[in-house]
Coordinates of C-alpha atoms (C1' of nucleotides) in Angstrom, one line a residue:
Chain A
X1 CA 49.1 -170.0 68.3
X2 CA 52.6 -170.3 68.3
X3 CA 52.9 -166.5 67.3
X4 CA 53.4 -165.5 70.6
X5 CA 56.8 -167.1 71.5
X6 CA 58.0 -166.3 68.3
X7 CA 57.6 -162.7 69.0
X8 CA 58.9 -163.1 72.1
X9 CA 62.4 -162.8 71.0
X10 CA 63.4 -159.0 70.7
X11 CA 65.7 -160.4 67.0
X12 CA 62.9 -162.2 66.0
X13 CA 60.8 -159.1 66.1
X14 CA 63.8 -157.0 64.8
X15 CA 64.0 -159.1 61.8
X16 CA 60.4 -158.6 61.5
X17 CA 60.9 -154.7 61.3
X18 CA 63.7 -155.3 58.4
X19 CA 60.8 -157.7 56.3
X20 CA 58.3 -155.1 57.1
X21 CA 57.3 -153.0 54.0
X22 CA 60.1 -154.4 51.4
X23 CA 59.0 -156.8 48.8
X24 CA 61.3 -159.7 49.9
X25 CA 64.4 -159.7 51.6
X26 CA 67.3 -162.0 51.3
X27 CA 69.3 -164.3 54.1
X28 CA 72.5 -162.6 53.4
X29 CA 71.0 -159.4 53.4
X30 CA 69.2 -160.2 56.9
X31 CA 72.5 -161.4 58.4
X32 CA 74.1 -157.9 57.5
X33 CA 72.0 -156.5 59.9
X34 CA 73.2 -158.1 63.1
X35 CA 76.0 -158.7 65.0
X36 CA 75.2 -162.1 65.4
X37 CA 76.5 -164.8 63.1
X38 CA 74.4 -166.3 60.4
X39 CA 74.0 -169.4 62.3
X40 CA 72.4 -167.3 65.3
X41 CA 70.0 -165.4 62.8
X42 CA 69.3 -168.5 60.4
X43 CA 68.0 -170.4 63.4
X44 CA 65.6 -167.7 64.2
X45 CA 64.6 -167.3 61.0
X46 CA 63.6 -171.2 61.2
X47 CA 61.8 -170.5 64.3
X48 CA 59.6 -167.8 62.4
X49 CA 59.1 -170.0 59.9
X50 CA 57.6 -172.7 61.9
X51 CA 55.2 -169.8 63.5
X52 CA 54.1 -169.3 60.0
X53 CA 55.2 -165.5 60.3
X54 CA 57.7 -165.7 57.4
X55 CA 57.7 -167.7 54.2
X56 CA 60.5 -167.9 52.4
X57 CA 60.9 -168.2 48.6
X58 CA 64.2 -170.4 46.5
X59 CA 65.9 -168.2 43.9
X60 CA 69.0 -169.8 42.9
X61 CA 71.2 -170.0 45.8
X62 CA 69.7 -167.3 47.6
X63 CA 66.7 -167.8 50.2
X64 CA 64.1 -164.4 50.0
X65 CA 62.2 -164.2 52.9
X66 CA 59.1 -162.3 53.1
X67 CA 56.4 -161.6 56.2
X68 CA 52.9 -163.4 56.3
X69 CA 50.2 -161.5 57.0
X70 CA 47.5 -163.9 58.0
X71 CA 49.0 -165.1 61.7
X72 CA 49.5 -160.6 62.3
X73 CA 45.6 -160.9 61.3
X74 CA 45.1 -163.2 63.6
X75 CA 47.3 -162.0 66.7
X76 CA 45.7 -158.1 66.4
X77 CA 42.6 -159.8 66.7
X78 CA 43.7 -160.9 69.9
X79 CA 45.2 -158.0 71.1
X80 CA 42.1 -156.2 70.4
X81 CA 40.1 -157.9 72.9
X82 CA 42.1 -156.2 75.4
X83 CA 43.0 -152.8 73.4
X84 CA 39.4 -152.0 73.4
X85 CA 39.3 -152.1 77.6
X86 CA 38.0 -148.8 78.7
X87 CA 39.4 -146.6 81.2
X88 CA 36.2 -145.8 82.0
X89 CA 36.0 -149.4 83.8
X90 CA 38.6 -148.5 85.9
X91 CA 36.8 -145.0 86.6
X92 CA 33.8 -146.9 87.8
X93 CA 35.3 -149.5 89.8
X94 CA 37.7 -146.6 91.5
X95 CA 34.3 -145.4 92.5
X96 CA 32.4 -148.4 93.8
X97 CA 35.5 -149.2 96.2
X98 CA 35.7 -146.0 97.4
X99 CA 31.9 -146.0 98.3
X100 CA 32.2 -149.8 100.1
X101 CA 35.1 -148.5 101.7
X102 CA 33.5 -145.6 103.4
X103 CA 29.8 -147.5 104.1
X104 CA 31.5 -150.8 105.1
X105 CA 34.8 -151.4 106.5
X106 CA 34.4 -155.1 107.0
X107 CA 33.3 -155.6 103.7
X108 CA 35.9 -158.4 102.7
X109 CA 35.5 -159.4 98.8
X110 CA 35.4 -158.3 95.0
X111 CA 32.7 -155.7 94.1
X112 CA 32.3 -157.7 90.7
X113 CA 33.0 -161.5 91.1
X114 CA 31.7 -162.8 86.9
X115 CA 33.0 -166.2 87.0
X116 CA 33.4 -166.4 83.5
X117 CA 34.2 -170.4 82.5
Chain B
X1 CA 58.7 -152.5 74.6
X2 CA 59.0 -155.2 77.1
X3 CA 55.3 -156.3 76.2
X4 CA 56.0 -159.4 73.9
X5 CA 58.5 -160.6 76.1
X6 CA 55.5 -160.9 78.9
X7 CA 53.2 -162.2 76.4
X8 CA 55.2 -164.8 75.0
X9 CA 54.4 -167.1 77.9
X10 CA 51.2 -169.1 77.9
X11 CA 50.6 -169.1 81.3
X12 CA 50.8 -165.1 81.2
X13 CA 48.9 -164.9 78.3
X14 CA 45.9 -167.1 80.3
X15 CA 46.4 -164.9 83.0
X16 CA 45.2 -162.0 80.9
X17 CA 42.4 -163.9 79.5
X18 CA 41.1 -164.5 82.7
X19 CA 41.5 -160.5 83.5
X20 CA 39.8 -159.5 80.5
X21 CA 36.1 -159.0 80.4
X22 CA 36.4 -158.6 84.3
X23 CA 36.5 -155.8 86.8
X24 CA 39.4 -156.8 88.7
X25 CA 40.1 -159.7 90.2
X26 CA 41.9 -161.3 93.0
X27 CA 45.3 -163.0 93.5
X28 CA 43.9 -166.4 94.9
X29 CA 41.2 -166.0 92.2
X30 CA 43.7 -166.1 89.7
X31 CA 45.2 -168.9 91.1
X32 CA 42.5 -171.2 91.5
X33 CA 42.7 -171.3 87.8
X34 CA 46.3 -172.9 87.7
X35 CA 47.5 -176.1 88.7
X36 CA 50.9 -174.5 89.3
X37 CA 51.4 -173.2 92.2
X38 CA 50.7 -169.5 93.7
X39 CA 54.3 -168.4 93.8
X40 CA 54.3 -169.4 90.4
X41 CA 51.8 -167.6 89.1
X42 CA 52.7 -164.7 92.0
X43 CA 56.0 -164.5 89.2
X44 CA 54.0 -164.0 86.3
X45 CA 51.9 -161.6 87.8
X46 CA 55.4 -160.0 88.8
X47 CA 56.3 -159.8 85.3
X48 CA 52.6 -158.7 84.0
X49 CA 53.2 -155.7 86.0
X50 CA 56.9 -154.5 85.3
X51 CA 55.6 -154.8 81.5
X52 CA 52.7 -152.8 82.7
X53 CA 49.9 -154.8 81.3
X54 CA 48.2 -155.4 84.4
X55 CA 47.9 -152.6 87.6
X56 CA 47.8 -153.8 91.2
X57 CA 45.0 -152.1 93.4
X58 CA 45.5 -153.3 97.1
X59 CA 42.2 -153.6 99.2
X60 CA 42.8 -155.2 102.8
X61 CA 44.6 -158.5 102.7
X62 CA 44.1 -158.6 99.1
X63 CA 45.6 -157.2 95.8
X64 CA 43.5 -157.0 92.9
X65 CA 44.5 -157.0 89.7
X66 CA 43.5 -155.2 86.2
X67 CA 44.2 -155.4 82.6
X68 CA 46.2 -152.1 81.6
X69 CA 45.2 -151.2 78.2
X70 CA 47.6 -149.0 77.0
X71 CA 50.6 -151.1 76.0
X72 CA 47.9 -153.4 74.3
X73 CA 46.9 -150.5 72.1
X74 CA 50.3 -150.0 71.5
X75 CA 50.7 -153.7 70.4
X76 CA 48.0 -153.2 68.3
X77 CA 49.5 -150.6 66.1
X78 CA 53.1 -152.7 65.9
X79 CA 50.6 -155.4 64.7
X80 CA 49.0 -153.5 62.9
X81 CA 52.1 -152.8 60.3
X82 CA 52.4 -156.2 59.5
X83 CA 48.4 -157.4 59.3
X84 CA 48.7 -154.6 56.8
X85 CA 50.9 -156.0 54.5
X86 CA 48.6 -156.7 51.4
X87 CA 48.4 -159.4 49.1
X88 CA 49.2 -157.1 46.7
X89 CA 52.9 -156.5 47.9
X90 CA 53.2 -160.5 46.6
X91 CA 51.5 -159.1 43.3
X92 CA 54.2 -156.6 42.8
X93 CA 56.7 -159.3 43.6
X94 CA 55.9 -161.8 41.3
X95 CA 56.2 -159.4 38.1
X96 CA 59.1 -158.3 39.3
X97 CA 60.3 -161.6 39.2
X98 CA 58.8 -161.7 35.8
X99 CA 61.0 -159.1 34.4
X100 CA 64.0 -160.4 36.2
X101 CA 63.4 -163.8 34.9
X102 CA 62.9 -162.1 31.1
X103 CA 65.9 -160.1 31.6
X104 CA 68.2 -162.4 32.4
X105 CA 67.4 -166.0 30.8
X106 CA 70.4 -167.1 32.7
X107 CA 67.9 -167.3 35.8
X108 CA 67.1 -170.9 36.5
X109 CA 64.8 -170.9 39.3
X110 CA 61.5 -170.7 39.1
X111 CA 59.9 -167.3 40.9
X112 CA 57.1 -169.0 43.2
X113 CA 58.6 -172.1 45.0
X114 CA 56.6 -172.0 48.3
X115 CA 59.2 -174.1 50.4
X116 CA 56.6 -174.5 53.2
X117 CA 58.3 -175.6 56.4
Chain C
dA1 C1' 85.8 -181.5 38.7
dT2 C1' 87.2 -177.6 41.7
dA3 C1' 86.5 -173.6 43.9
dG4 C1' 83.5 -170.2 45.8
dT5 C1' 79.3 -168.2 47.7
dA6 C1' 74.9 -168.7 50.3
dT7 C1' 72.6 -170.8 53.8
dT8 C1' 71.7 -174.2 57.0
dT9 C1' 72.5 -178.1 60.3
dC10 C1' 75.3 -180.0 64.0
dA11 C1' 77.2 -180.3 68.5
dC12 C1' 78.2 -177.9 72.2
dT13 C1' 78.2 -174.2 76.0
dA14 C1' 76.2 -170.5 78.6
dT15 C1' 72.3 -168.1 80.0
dT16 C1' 67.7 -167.4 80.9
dG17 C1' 63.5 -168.5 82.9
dA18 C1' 59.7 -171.2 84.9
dC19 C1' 58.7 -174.0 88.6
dT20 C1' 59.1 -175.7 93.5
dT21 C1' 59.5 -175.5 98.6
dA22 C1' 60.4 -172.8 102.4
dA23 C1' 60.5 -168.5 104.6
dT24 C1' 58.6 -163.7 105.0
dT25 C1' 55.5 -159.7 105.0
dA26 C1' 51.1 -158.0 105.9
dA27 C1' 46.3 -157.8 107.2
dG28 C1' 42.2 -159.4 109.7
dC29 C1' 40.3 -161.8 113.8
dG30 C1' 39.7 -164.5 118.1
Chain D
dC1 C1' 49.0 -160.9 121.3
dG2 C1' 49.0 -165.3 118.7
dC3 C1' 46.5 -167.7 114.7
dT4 C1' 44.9 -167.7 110.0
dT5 C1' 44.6 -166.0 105.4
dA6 C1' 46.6 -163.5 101.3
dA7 C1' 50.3 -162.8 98.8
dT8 C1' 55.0 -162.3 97.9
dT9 C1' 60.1 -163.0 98.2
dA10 C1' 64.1 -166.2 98.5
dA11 C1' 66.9 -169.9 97.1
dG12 C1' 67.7 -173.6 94.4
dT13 C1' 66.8 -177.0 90.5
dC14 C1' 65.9 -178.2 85.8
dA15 C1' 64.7 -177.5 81.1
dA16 C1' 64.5 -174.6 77.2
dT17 C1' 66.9 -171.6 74.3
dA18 C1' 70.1 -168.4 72.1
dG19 C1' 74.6 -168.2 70.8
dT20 C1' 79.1 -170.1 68.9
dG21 C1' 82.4 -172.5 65.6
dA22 C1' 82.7 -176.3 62.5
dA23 C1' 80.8 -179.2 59.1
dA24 C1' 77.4 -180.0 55.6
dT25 C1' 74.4 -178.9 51.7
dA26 C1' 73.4 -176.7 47.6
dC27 C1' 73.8 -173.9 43.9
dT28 C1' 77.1 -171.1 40.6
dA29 C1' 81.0 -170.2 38.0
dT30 C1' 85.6 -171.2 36.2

DNA sequence: ATAGTATTTCACTATTGACTTAATTAAGCG
DNA sequence: CGCTTAATTAAGTCAATAGTGAAATACTAT
């Protein structure tokens, strides 16, 4: 997933923000937005292209651009994953190292060591 | 939001995979997963932390580290915009192209040219 | 055809950032 | 205290990338 790096780029996201919720937007129209040249802005638009988070439609001379959906799909499945990470972990291991701190002192590693892959 | 910047590196993002699903782990633990070496990934943790996606909890000679989940949940809901974006907004789209194209029979170009890449 | 507008590609510079080795801080142990 | 381990900071290199101005492409209109 390639998504990432895109969004990595605070212009990249802020061109994002301007796609977001209109039905199509076009270069020109982007450009205005920024202080940046065209140049600067077409380029990122070619990056967010290739990450498949933009598609972008030919009407006459004009390019409309217009966010995809399906790669967001995919990255707040992702983020998910770790949006769903209790506190109440934390609570429990807070606990568990204060109690091996108290009844052993020399006690050296993890409390939880899940060597997962 | 200083979050995508830290996730749009692999490494970092591998990092966090290895946090998730785990209650803490160690530095070297995290490092053993990496051929780079530990100053290397010593930075990224670095960076984790000033985007506060991970927390630091130091126990003797070592420093444990967690997944934060806050920011994620906050990533969630900027995703969350766009993944929302319905198939439906391309519906709209297209008959408004209709109209325009019927309005103005001037309009050459066809209103669904998917230039992909 | 010629000019004009929209947008991108090219070629280049400057900055950022990821990695490395070496040095440093800090804790545990003989 | 001196040695080892854990982890980080420092300093420097190299590659990736964002930005710029200029040229190129492509469509529109006169």
């Amino acid at each position: 997933m390639d998504t990432f790096t895109a969004l990595g780029e605070p212009t990249r996201r802020h061109i994002l923000e301007i796609l977001a919720g209109r039905n199509g937007t076009a270069a020109t129209e982007i450009y205005g937005n920024f202080k940046a040249t065209p140049p600067a802005i077409s380029q990122h638009l070619k990056v967010l292209k290739a990450a498949n988070l933009v598609r972008v439609e030919k009407r006459g001379q004009k390019r409309i651009y217009f966010v995809n959906p399906e790669p967001m799909k995919q990255l707040e499945k992702w983020v998910r994953r770790f949006a769903a990470i209790k506190e109440e972990q934390f609570q429990r291991l807070d606990s568990v190292l204060e109690r091996m701190r108290l009844e052993d002192s020399n006690a050296p590693m993890l409390p939880f060591e899940q060597t997962d892959e």
